[in-house]
mmCIF file of C-alpha atoms in Angstrom:
data_model
loop_
_atom_site.group_PDB
_atom_site.id
_atom_site.type_symbol
_atom_site.label_atom_id
_atom_site.label_comp_id
_atom_site.label_asym_id
_atom_site.label_seq_id
_atom_site.Cartn_x
_atom_site.Cartn_y
_atom_site.Cartn_z
ATOM 1 C CA MET A 27 -6.275 -1.790 27.812
ATOM 2 C CA THR A 28 -3.703 -2.388 25.084
ATOM 3 C CA THR A 29 -3.418 0.300 22.389
ATOM 4 C CA HIS A 30 -2.729 -0.967 18.868
ATOM 5 C CA VAL A 31 -1.753 0.709 15.603
ATOM 6 C CA TRP A 32 -5.098 -0.042 13.904
ATOM 7 C CA ASP A 33 -8.687 -0.787 14.907
ATOM 8 C CA TYR A 34 -11.691 -0.948 12.587
ATOM 9 C CA LEU A 35 -14.371 -1.234 15.281
ATOM 10 C CA PRO A 36 -14.906 2.521 15.881
ATOM 11 C CA GLU A 37 -15.408 3.042 12.141
ATOM 12 C CA TYR A 38 -17.744 0.043 11.923
ATOM 13 C CA GLU A 39 -19.852 1.405 14.756
ATOM 14 C CA THR A 40 -20.334 4.643 12.809
ATOM 15 C CA GLU A 41 -20.902 3.016 9.404
ATOM 16 C CA ARG A 42 -22.606 -0.182 10.525
ATOM 17 C CA LYS A 43 -25.997 0.550 8.944
ATOM 18 C CA ASP A 44 -24.473 1.274 5.527
ATOM 19 C CA ILE A 45 -22.128 -1.725 5.651
ATOM 20 C CA LEU A 46 -24.935 -4.138 6.520
ATOM 21 C CA ASP A 47 -27.149 -2.582 3.863
ATOM 22 C CA ALA A 48 -24.376 -3.257 1.333
ATOM 23 C CA VAL A 49 -24.400 -6.920 2.320
ATOM 24 C CA GLU A 50 -28.193 -7.097 2.027
ATOM 25 C CA THR A 51 -28.067 -5.398 -1.373
ATOM 26 C CA VAL A 52 -25.792 -8.117 -2.733
ATOM 27 C CA PHE A 53 -27.587 -11.032 -1.115
ATOM 28 C CA ALA A 54 -30.932 -9.815 -2.477
ATOM 29 C CA SER A 55 -29.572 -9.155 -5.978
ATOM 30 C CA GLY A 56 -29.609 -12.737 -7.225
ATOM 31 C CA ARG A 57 -25.996 -12.393 -8.461
ATOM 32 C CA LEU A 58 -23.136 -13.254 -6.090
ATOM 33 C CA VAL A 59 -20.115 -13.304 -8.455
ATOM 34 C CA LEU A 60 -19.057 -10.594 -10.958
ATOM 35 C CA GLY A 61 -22.386 -8.843 -10.772
ATOM 36 C CA ASP A 62 -23.597 -5.249 -10.612
ATOM 37 C CA SER A 63 -21.584 -4.355 -7.512
ATOM 38 C CA VAL A 64 -18.248 -5.290 -9.045
ATOM 39 C CA ARG A 65 -19.125 -3.534 -12.305
ATOM 40 C CA GLY A 66 -20.330 -0.471 -10.436
ATOM 41 C CA PHE A 67 -17.244 -0.251 -8.278
ATOM 42 C CA GLU A 68 -14.936 -0.698 -11.262
ATOM 43 C CA GLU A 69 -16.629 2.171 -13.090
ATOM 44 C CA GLU A 70 -16.646 4.456 -10.053
ATOM 45 C CA PHE A 71 -13.051 3.764 -9.009
ATOM 46 C CA ALA A 72 -11.854 4.360 -12.582
ATOM 47 C CA ALA A 73 -13.852 7.599 -12.729
ATOM 48 C CA TYR A 74 -12.353 8.800 -9.419
ATOM 49 C CA HIS A 75 -8.928 8.516 -11.077
ATOM 50 C CA GLY A 76 -9.979 9.817 -14.470
ATOM 51 C CA LEU A 77 -8.990 6.580 -16.200
ATOM 52 C CA ALA A 78 -10.872 4.400 -18.644
ATOM 53 C CA HIS A 79 -10.532 0.984 -17.038
ATOM 54 C CA CYS A 80 -10.578 -0.714 -13.645
ATOM 55 C CA VAL A 81 -10.539 -4.492 -13.119
ATOM 56 C CA GLY A 82 -11.452 -5.783 -9.667
ATOM 57 C CA VAL A 83 -9.407 -8.718 -8.371
ATOM 58 C CA ASP A 84 -9.242 -10.729 -5.178
ATOM 59 C CA ASN A 85 -6.303 -9.019 -3.443
ATOM 60 C CA GLY A 86 -3.501 -6.531 -3.885
ATOM 61 C CA THR A 87 -0.842 -9.176 -4.445
ATOM 62 C CA ASN A 88 -2.658 -10.540 -7.468
ATOM 63 C CA ALA A 89 -3.303 -6.979 -8.621
ATOM 64 C CA VAL A 90 0.460 -6.529 -9.035
ATOM 65 C CA LYS A 91 0.935 -9.989 -10.530
ATOM 66 C CA LEU A 92 -1.890 -9.752 -13.058
ATOM 67 C CA ALA A 93 -0.910 -6.202 -14.022
ATOM 68 C CA LEU A 94 2.553 -7.457 -14.959
ATOM 69 C CA GLU A 95 1.225 -10.529 -16.749
ATOM 70 C CA ALA A 96 -1.230 -8.401 -18.717
ATOM 71 C CA PHE A 97 1.793 -6.707 -20.303
ATOM 72 C CA GLY A 98 3.626 -9.975 -20.958
ATOM 73 C CA VAL A 99 6.053 -9.973 -18.032
ATOM 74 C CA GLY A 100 7.184 -13.495 -17.219
ATOM 75 C CA ARG A 101 9.989 -15.994 -16.937
ATOM 76 C CA GLY A 102 13.382 -14.674 -18.025
ATOM 77 C CA ASP A 103 12.431 -11.034 -17.454
ATOM 78 C CA GLU A 104 13.683 -8.663 -14.758
ATOM 79 C CA VAL A 105 11.530 -6.216 -12.821
ATOM 80 C CA ILE A 106 13.079 -3.295 -10.958
ATOM 81 C CA THR A 107 11.540 -2.458 -7.584
ATOM 82 C CA VAL A 108 12.509 -1.765 -3.958
ATOM 83 C CA SER A 109 13.214 -3.987 -0.989
ATOM 84 C CA ASN A 110 11.651 -1.786 1.712
ATOM 85 C CA THR A 111 8.099 -2.725 0.891
ATOM 86 C CA ALA A 112 5.533 -5.201 2.082
ATOM 87 C CA ALA A 113 6.728 -8.595 0.877
ATOM 88 C CA PRO A 114 3.639 -9.118 -1.356
ATOM 89 C CA THR A 115 5.039 -6.638 -3.893
ATOM 90 C CA VAL A 116 8.001 -8.925 -4.484
ATOM 91 C CA VAL A 117 5.985 -12.129 -4.036
ATOM 92 C CA ALA A 118 3.835 -10.952 -6.948
ATOM 93 C CA ILE A 119 6.843 -10.239 -9.173
ATOM 94 C CA ASP A 120 8.374 -13.594 -8.276
ATOM 95 C CA GLY A 121 5.031 -15.250 -9.014
ATOM 96 C CA THR A 122 5.170 -14.169 -12.656
ATOM 97 C CA GLY A 123 8.467 -16.041 -13.049
ATOM 98 C CA ALA A 124 10.375 -12.766 -13.457
ATOM 99 C CA THR A 125 13.382 -11.827 -11.315
ATOM 100 C CA PRO A 126 13.028 -8.898 -8.879
ATOM 101 C CA VAL A 127 15.931 -6.439 -9.070
ATOM 102 C CA PHE A 128 16.252 -3.999 -6.182
ATOM 103 C CA VAL A 129 17.348 -0.384 -6.054
ATOM 104 C CA ASP A 130 17.852 1.602 -2.866
ATOM 105 C CA VAL A 131 15.585 4.291 -1.479
ATOM 106 C CA ARG A 132 15.974 7.851 -0.290
ATOM 107 C CA ALA A 133 16.533 8.345 3.436
ATOM 108 C CA SER A 134 14.286 11.411 3.501
ATOM 109 C CA ASP A 135 10.997 9.859 2.394
ATOM 110 C CA HIS A 136 11.827 6.105 2.161
ATOM 111 C CA LEU A 137 10.747 6.047 -1.501
ATOM 112 C CA MET A 138 12.445 4.554 -4.557
ATOM 113 C CA ASP A 139 15.512 6.585 -5.543
ATOM 114 C CA ALA A 140 14.708 7.262 -9.183
ATOM 115 C CA ASP A 141 18.328 8.316 -9.809
ATOM 116 C CA LEU A 142 19.445 4.710 -9.270
ATOM 117 C CA VAL A 143 17.018 3.034 -11.658
ATOM 118 C CA GLU A 144 18.754 3.569 -14.989
ATOM 119 C CA ALA A 145 21.923 1.824 -13.789
ATOM 120 C CA ALA A 146 19.828 -1.238 -12.870
ATOM 121 C CA ILE A 147 18.389 -1.641 -16.385
ATOM 122 C CA THR A 148 19.736 -4.594 -18.373
ATOM 123 C CA PRO A 149 18.687 -6.238 -21.660
ATOM 124 C CA ARG A 150 16.400 -8.490 -19.574
ATOM 125 C CA THR A 151 14.566 -5.651 -17.833
ATOM 126 C CA LYS A 152 10.876 -5.653 -18.727
ATOM 127 C CA ALA A 153 9.206 -3.532 -16.053
ATOM 128 C CA ILE A 154 9.607 -1.053 -13.202
ATOM 129 C CA VAL A 155 7.395 -1.304 -10.109
ATOM 130 C CA PRO A 156 7.679 1.788 -7.893
ATOM 131 C CA VAL A 157 5.958 1.517 -4.511
ATOM 132 C CA HIS A 158 4.064 4.553 -3.218
ATOM 133 C CA LEU A 159 5.024 3.745 0.351
ATOM 134 C CA TYR A 160 3.261 4.749 3.576
ATOM 135 C CA GLY A 161 0.897 7.130 1.769
ATOM 136 C CA GLN A 162 2.986 9.350 -0.481
ATOM 137 C CA CYS A 163 4.077 9.136 -4.087
ATOM 138 C CA VAL A 164 7.333 8.249 -5.779
ATOM 139 C CA ASP A 165 8.517 10.858 -8.287
ATOM 140 C CA MET A 166 7.015 9.278 -11.391
ATOM 141 C CA ASP A 167 8.214 11.707 -14.065
ATOM 142 C CA PRO A 168 11.790 10.372 -14.364
ATOM 143 C CA LEU A 169 10.503 6.796 -14.215
ATOM 144 C CA ARG A 170 8.009 7.507 -16.993
ATOM 145 C CA ARG A 171 10.800 8.932 -19.130
ATOM 146 C CA LEU A 172 13.032 5.911 -18.475
ATOM 147 C CA ALA A 173 10.222 3.475 -19.232
ATOM 148 C CA ASP A 174 9.463 5.220 -22.520
ATOM 149 C CA GLN A 175 13.132 5.460 -23.462
ATOM 150 C CA HIS A 176 13.846 1.774 -22.832
ATOM 151 C CA GLY A 177 10.472 0.310 -23.822
ATOM 152 C CA LEU A 178 9.613 -0.826 -20.284
ATOM 153 C CA VAL A 179 6.291 -1.406 -18.565
ATOM 154 C CA LEU A 180 5.616 0.908 -15.612
ATOM 155 C CA VAL A 181 3.314 -0.571 -12.950
ATOM 156 C CA GLU A 182 2.577 1.520 -9.865
ATOM 157 C CA ASP A 183 2.082 -0.289 -6.547
ATOM 158 C CA CYS A 184 -0.583 1.923 -4.965
ATOM 159 C CA ALA A 185 -1.590 -0.410 -2.132
ATOM 160 C CA GLN A 186 -0.670 2.250 0.437
ATOM 161 C CA ALA A 187 -1.574 5.393 -1.467
ATOM 162 C CA HIS A 188 -5.301 5.588 -2.288
ATOM 163 C CA GLY A 189 -6.011 9.242 -3.000
ATOM 164 C CA ALA A 190 -2.403 10.408 -2.642
ATOM 165 C CA ARG A 191 -1.206 13.029 -5.121
ATOM 166 C CA ARG A 192 2.065 14.368 -6.453
ATOM 167 C CA ASP A 193 2.010 17.732 -8.210
ATOM 168 C CA GLY A 194 -1.763 17.411 -8.274
ATOM 169 C CA ARG A 195 -1.725 14.030 -10.036
ATOM 170 C CA LEU A 196 -3.323 11.030 -8.337
ATOM 171 C CA ALA A 197 -1.240 7.966 -7.528
ATOM 172 C CA GLY A 198 -1.949 5.334 -10.149
ATOM 173 C CA THR A 199 -2.455 7.650 -13.116
ATOM 174 C CA THR A 200 1.080 7.864 -14.574
ATOM 175 C CA GLY A 201 2.030 4.238 -15.140
ATOM 176 C CA ASP A 202 0.806 1.781 -17.744
ATOM 177 C CA ALA A 203 -1.146 0.164 -14.925
ATOM 178 C CA ALA A 204 -1.584 0.596 -11.185
ATOM 179 C CA ALA A 205 -2.253 -2.066 -8.563
ATOM 180 C CA PHE A 206 -4.388 -1.411 -5.471
ATOM 181 C CA SER A 207 -5.102 -3.424 -2.352
ATOM 182 C CA PHE A 208 -8.309 -3.026 -0.359
ATOM 183 C CA TYR A 209 -7.126 -5.033 2.659
ATOM 184 C CA PRO A 210 -9.057 -3.760 5.711
ATOM 185 C CA THR A 211 -6.218 -1.581 7.036
ATOM 186 C CA LYS A 212 -5.868 0.401 3.797
ATOM 187 C CA VAL A 213 -6.907 4.011 3.243
ATOM 188 C CA LEU A 214 -9.797 2.539 1.253
ATOM 189 C CA GLY A 215 -10.300 -0.767 3.018
ATOM 190 C CA ALA A 216 -12.831 -3.542 2.536
ATOM 191 C CA TYR A 217 -14.157 -5.909 5.210
ATOM 192 C CA GLY A 218 -11.920 -8.683 3.882
ATOM 193 C CA ASP A 219 -9.533 -9.028 0.965
ATOM 194 C CA GLY A 220 -9.856 -7.193 -2.312
ATOM 195 C CA GLY A 221 -7.798 -5.502 -5.005
ATOM 196 C CA ALA A 222 -7.981 -3.769 -8.369
ATOM 197 C CA VAL A 223 -5.888 -2.781 -11.369
ATOM 198 C CA LEU A 224 -6.304 0.573 -13.076
ATOM 199 C CA THR A 225 -5.154 1.123 -16.649
ATOM 200 C CA GLY A 226 -5.772 3.462 -19.533
ATOM 201 C CA ARG A 227 -4.885 0.738 -22.039
ATOM 202 C CA THR A 228 -7.813 -1.075 -23.644
ATOM 203 C CA GLU A 229 -5.757 -4.137 -24.588
ATOM 204 C CA ALA A 230 -4.448 -4.462 -21.030
ATOM 205 C CA ASP A 231 -8.004 -4.210 -19.701
ATOM 206 C CA GLY A 232 -9.048 -7.155 -21.866
ATOM 207 C CA ASN A 233 -6.027 -9.168 -20.797
ATOM 208 C CA LEU A 234 -6.749 -8.459 -17.135
ATOM 209 C CA ARG A 235 -10.370 -9.563 -17.411
ATOM 210 C CA ARG A 236 -9.277 -12.836 -18.986
ATOM 211 C CA LEU A 237 -6.456 -13.361 -16.494
ATOM 212 C CA ARG A 238 -8.728 -12.960 -13.453
ATOM 213 C CA TYR A 239 -11.259 -15.439 -14.864
ATOM 214 C CA TYR A 240 -9.244 -18.542 -15.755
ATOM 215 C CA GLY A 241 -8.115 -16.997 -19.052
ATOM 216 C CA MET A 242 -11.698 -17.175 -20.362
ATOM 217 C CA GLU A 243 -13.690 -14.752 -22.480
ATOM 218 C CA GLU A 244 -16.680 -17.025 -22.800
ATOM 219 C CA VAL A 245 -17.761 -19.410 -20.065
ATOM 220 C CA TYR A 246 -15.832 -22.714 -20.138
ATOM 221 C CA HIS A 247 -13.581 -21.613 -23.029
ATOM 222 C CA VAL A 248 -10.007 -20.639 -22.101
ATOM 223 C CA GLU A 249 -8.514 -18.103 -24.515
ATOM 224 C CA ARG A 250 -5.080 -17.700 -22.941
ATOM 225 C CA THR A 251 -2.821 -18.981 -20.195
ATOM 226 C CA PRO A 252 -1.867 -18.437 -17.506
ATOM 227 C CA GLY A 253 -5.326 -17.904 -16.129
ATOM 228 C CA HIS A 254 -6.332 -17.354 -12.519
ATOM 229 C CA ASN A 255 -9.382 -17.413 -10.300
ATOM 230 C CA SER A 256 -8.883 -13.871 -9.040
ATOM 231 C CA ARG A 257 -12.243 -12.118 -8.895
ATOM 232 C CA LEU A 258 -13.230 -9.281 -6.578
ATOM 233 C CA ASP A 259 -16.046 -10.466 -4.307
ATOM 234 C CA GLU A 260 -19.466 -8.889 -4.856
ATOM 235 C CA VAL A 261 -19.992 -8.109 -1.161
ATOM 236 C CA GLN A 262 -16.610 -6.445 -0.823
ATOM 237 C CA ALA A 263 -17.210 -4.494 -4.035
ATOM 238 C CA GLU A 264 -20.524 -3.136 -2.756
ATOM 239 C CA ILE A 265 -18.924 -2.140 0.556
ATOM 240 C CA LEU A 266 -16.110 -0.441 -1.356
ATOM 241 C CA ARG A 267 -18.637 1.467 -3.492
ATOM 242 C CA ARG A 268 -20.132 2.951 -0.326
ATOM 243 C CA LYS A 269 -16.750 3.688 1.230
ATOM 244 C CA LEU A 270 -15.355 5.257 -1.954
ATOM 245 C CA THR A 271 -17.814 8.137 -1.456
ATOM 246 C CA ARG A 272 -16.131 8.738 1.925
ATOM 247 C CA LEU A 273 -12.508 8.318 0.774
ATOM 248 C CA ASP A 274 -11.687 12.018 0.808
ATOM 249 C CA THR A 275 -13.135 12.293 4.326
ATOM 250 C CA TYR A 276 -10.994 9.358 5.499
ATOM 251 C CA ILE A 277 -7.936 11.099 4.066
ATOM 252 C CA ALA A 278 -8.786 14.387 5.785
ATOM 253 C CA ASP A 279 -9.185 12.549 9.098
ATOM 254 C CA ARG A 280 -5.827 10.801 8.658
ATOM 255 C CA ARG A 281 -4.149 14.136 7.986
ATOM 256 C CA ALA A 282 -5.700 15.538 11.154
ATOM 257 C CA VAL A 283 -4.206 12.645 13.136
ATOM 258 C CA ALA A 284 -0.812 13.336 11.519
ATOM 259 C CA ARG A 285 -1.025 17.024 12.488
ATOM 260 C CA ARG A 286 -1.734 16.138 16.111
ATOM 261 C CA TYR A 287 1.339 13.902 16.189
ATOM 262 C CA ALA A 288 3.485 16.675 14.725
ATOM 263 C CA GLU A 289 2.150 19.159 17.289
ATOM 264 C CA GLY A 290 2.587 16.769 20.200
ATOM 265 C CA LEU A 291 6.006 15.353 19.327
ATOM 266 C CA GLY A 292 7.732 17.925 17.142
ATOM 267 C CA ASP A 293 9.835 19.440 19.936
ATOM 268 C CA LEU A 294 11.430 16.017 20.624
ATOM 269 C CA CYS A 295 12.737 15.635 17.078
ATOM 270 C CA GLY A 296 16.241 16.082 15.754
ATOM 271 C CA PRO A 297 19.320 14.232 14.473
ATOM 272 C CA GLY A 298 19.957 11.139 16.567
ATOM 273 C CA ALA A 299 16.537 11.447 18.143
ATOM 274 C CA LEU A 300 12.944 10.969 16.996
ATOM 275 C CA GLU A 301 12.241 11.738 13.329
ATOM 276 C CA LEU A 302 8.696 12.257 12.083
ATOM 277 C CA PRO A 303 7.582 11.559 8.485
ATOM 278 C CA GLU A 304 8.973 13.975 5.923
ATOM 279 C CA VAL A 305 6.558 15.012 3.206
ATOM 280 C CA THR A 306 8.375 15.457 -0.095
ATOM 281 C CA PRO A 307 7.651 18.792 -1.829
ATOM 282 C CA GLY A 308 4.803 18.337 -4.285
ATOM 283 C CA ASN A 309 3.375 15.361 -2.411
ATOM 284 C CA GLU A 310 -0.017 15.249 -0.708
ATOM 285 C CA HIS A 311 0.446 12.512 1.909
ATOM 286 C CA VAL A 312 -2.533 10.341 2.900
ATOM 287 C CA TYR A 313 -0.808 8.679 5.886
ATOM 288 C CA TYR A 314 -1.709 5.055 5.370
ATOM 289 C CA VAL A 315 0.719 4.459 8.204
ATOM 290 C CA TYR A 316 2.518 7.025 10.348
ATOM 291 C CA VAL A 317 6.118 5.837 10.298
ATOM 292 C CA VAL A 318 8.672 7.500 12.578
ATOM 293 C CA ARG A 319 12.353 6.768 13.219
ATOM 294 C CA HIS A 320 14.576 6.479 16.275
ATOM 295 C CA PRO A 321 18.127 5.088 16.512
ATOM 296 C CA ARG A 322 17.085 3.055 19.586
ATOM 297 C CA ARG A 323 13.816 1.889 18.118
ATOM 298 C CA ASP A 324 13.727 -1.504 19.841
ATOM 299 C CA ASP A 325 14.295 0.048 23.287
ATOM 300 C CA VAL A 326 11.540 2.593 22.665
ATOM 301 C CA ILE A 327 9.023 -0.049 21.552
ATOM 302 C CA ARG A 328 9.891 -2.287 24.488
ATOM 303 C CA ALA A 329 9.461 0.528 26.998
ATOM 304 C CA LEU A 330 6.128 1.590 25.500
ATOM 305 C CA LYS A 331 4.787 -1.941 25.890
ATOM 306 C CA GLU A 332 6.173 -2.589 29.364
ATOM 307 C CA ARG A 333 5.395 0.795 30.915
ATOM 308 C CA HIS A 334 2.272 1.899 29.044
ATOM 309 C CA ASP A 335 0.758 -1.230 27.433
ATOM 310 C CA ILE A 336 1.077 0.309 23.969
ATOM 311 C CA ALA A 337 1.903 -2.221 21.235
ATOM 312 C CA LEU A 338 3.377 -0.662 18.100
ATOM 313 C CA ASN A 339 4.159 -2.114 14.701
ATOM 314 C CA ILE A 340 7.220 -1.984 12.417
ATOM 315 C CA SER A 341 6.554 -1.444 8.715
ATOM 316 C CA TYR A 342 8.746 -3.296 7.850
ATOM 317 C CA PRO A 343 11.404 -4.901 10.089
ATOM 318 C CA TRP A 344 13.063 -7.020 7.376
ATOM 319 C CA PRO A 345 13.959 -5.748 3.909
ATOM 320 C CA VAL A 346 12.747 -8.290 1.373
ATOM 321 C CA HIS A 347 16.259 -9.081 0.079
ATOM 322 C CA THR A 348 17.278 -10.233 3.582
ATOM 323 C CA MET A 349 14.429 -12.761 3.902
ATOM 324 C CA ARG A 350 15.212 -16.485 3.647
ATOM 325 C CA GLY A 351 12.439 -16.914 1.095
ATOM 326 C CA PHE A 352 14.328 -14.664 -1.323
ATOM 327 C CA ALA A 353 17.827 -15.986 -0.696
ATOM 328 C CA HIS A 354 17.741 -17.429 -4.220
ATOM 329 C CA LEU A 355 18.046 -13.884 -5.582
ATOM 330 C CA GLY A 356 21.563 -13.701 -4.188
ATOM 331 C CA VAL A 357 21.302 -10.070 -3.066
ATOM 332 C CA PRO A 358 23.886 -9.659 -0.286
ATOM 333 C CA VAL A 359 23.256 -7.831 2.972
ATOM 334 C CA GLY A 360 24.930 -4.442 2.708
ATOM 335 C CA SER A 361 23.987 -3.898 -0.928
ATOM 336 C CA LEU A 362 21.079 -1.576 -0.062
ATOM 337 C CA PRO A 363 22.522 0.506 2.780
ATOM 338 C CA VAL A 364 19.737 3.081 3.142
ATOM 339 C CA THR A 365 17.017 0.435 3.079
ATOM 340 C CA GLU A 366 18.854 -1.641 5.680
ATOM 341 C CA ARG A 367 19.539 1.329 7.973
ATOM 342 C CA LEU A 368 15.912 2.437 7.902
ATOM 343 C CA ALA A 369 14.708 -1.077 8.729
ATOM 344 C CA GLY A 370 16.534 -0.886 12.049
ATOM 345 C CA GLN A 371 15.021 2.467 13.038
ATOM 346 C CA ILE A 372 11.427 2.711 11.809
ATOM 347 C CA PHE A 373 8.212 2.050 13.707
ATOM 348 C CA SER A 374 4.563 3.013 13.254
ATOM 349 C CA LEU A 375 2.319 5.007 15.559
ATOM 350 C CA PRO A 376 -1.442 4.308 15.633
ATOM 351 C CA MET A 377 -3.066 5.709 12.480
ATOM 352 C CA TYR A 378 -6.649 5.299 11.284
ATOM 353 C CA PRO A 379 -9.425 7.806 10.551
ATOM 354 C CA SER A 380 -11.496 7.002 13.626
ATOM 355 C CA LEU A 381 -8.550 7.156 16.042
ATOM 356 C CA GLY A 382 -9.899 9.020 19.045
ATOM 357 C CA THR A 383 -8.063 12.062 20.364
ATOM 358 C CA ASP A 384 -8.041 10.448 23.821
ATOM 359 C CA VAL A 385 -6.198 7.393 22.480
ATOM 360 C CA GLN A 386 -3.816 9.531 20.456
ATOM 361 C CA ASP A 387 -3.097 11.782 23.430
ATOM 362 C CA ARG A 388 -2.270 8.682 25.460
ATOM 363 C CA VAL A 389 0.203 7.540 22.792
ATOM 364 C CA ILE A 390 1.824 10.973 22.589
ATOM 365 C CA ALA A 391 2.143 11.222 26.377
ATOM 366 C CA ALA A 392 3.608 7.715 26.634
ATOM 367 C CA LEU A 393 6.086 8.347 23.832
ATOM 368 C CA ARG A 394 7.152 11.622 25.417
ATOM 369 C CA ASP A 395 7.688 9.806 28.723
ATOM 370 C CA VAL A 396 9.814 7.109 27.104
ATOM 371 C CA LEU A 397 11.820 9.465 24.908
ATOM 372 C CA THR A 398 12.694 11.783 27.792
ATOM 373 C CA SER A 399 13.634 8.923 30.080
ATOM 374 C CA PRO A 400 17.376 8.550 30.811
ATOM 375 C CA ASP A 401 17.077 4.851 29.879
ATOM 376 C CA THR A 402 16.412 5.757 26.233
ATOM 377 C CA HIS A 403 19.613 7.795 25.997
ATOM 378 C CA GLN A 404 22.018 5.324 27.592
#
């Protein structure tokens, strides 16, 4: 039986009654779009973060896009971000008409190198979008200072960091706005697509509500453009309301999985060998994905599949600036050396709250077999 990096079925088996009750609650409510479930989730998700406003949208990509548009980012502007992220981060920036500008990351934690951001600021720079990658937070304090100093918008991409903290502060609570995805694999995942934007700014909240609903305030009357049809679905919102009450438990379970990996693989680690995730001091990692490194990554993945029927994922094999779809940005290969080096070494081990110890033990044993094989060291 093939082992994969993610599987929702064990969780669904445990939570099935509550999930189906959520569906019934919506279907029996008489309101299927922007009803009580969306409003309830928005209030509860905002309260979890201690912020005034949450606007539910249809996916995490549009959460980033609408967050930028709510602050006036558009054609002719530049937005500083990273290239070692899921492509939707950059797709969203590109979708506003703005130009993505990339800075490199730190080799230790794969996060935006805040020391490189100031040099990337130009008169056209309008925003900074740090990505809280893999489940831990970028150092937001220097970015907040830069944004304030230069009059820039700071939008946190929190798609991979629900519940993560740095120095006790939740991801999504430092920027002018924060974008979340609720894609099923996420730490807080729906049973389909979904997203949200958090903000403490009342004006931005109003802009976001208009942007997600065609630019309308009143039905059939457009107040501003661009407008979008980007509403969080009622069913997904009700499911998310139920799952939000279990978010801290999901995080605890993910951390337990991470500890078992560290215990089972730690003695194989070292320079030029396997490297496990490094948690930056001050960070409380939520392990959206468990990303490790090996200089012979492709050989390791191939051997795991051929010898043990374990199929692993790479998050992400191609830095965004190397993709054909972004060739128009003119960012040459070699310009982001840390990002490019990491892309050739990283891969993800299975990580989800309901991952059974038997499955995890099988992965650890298989990885130990492959890593101690002479073939891996040739």
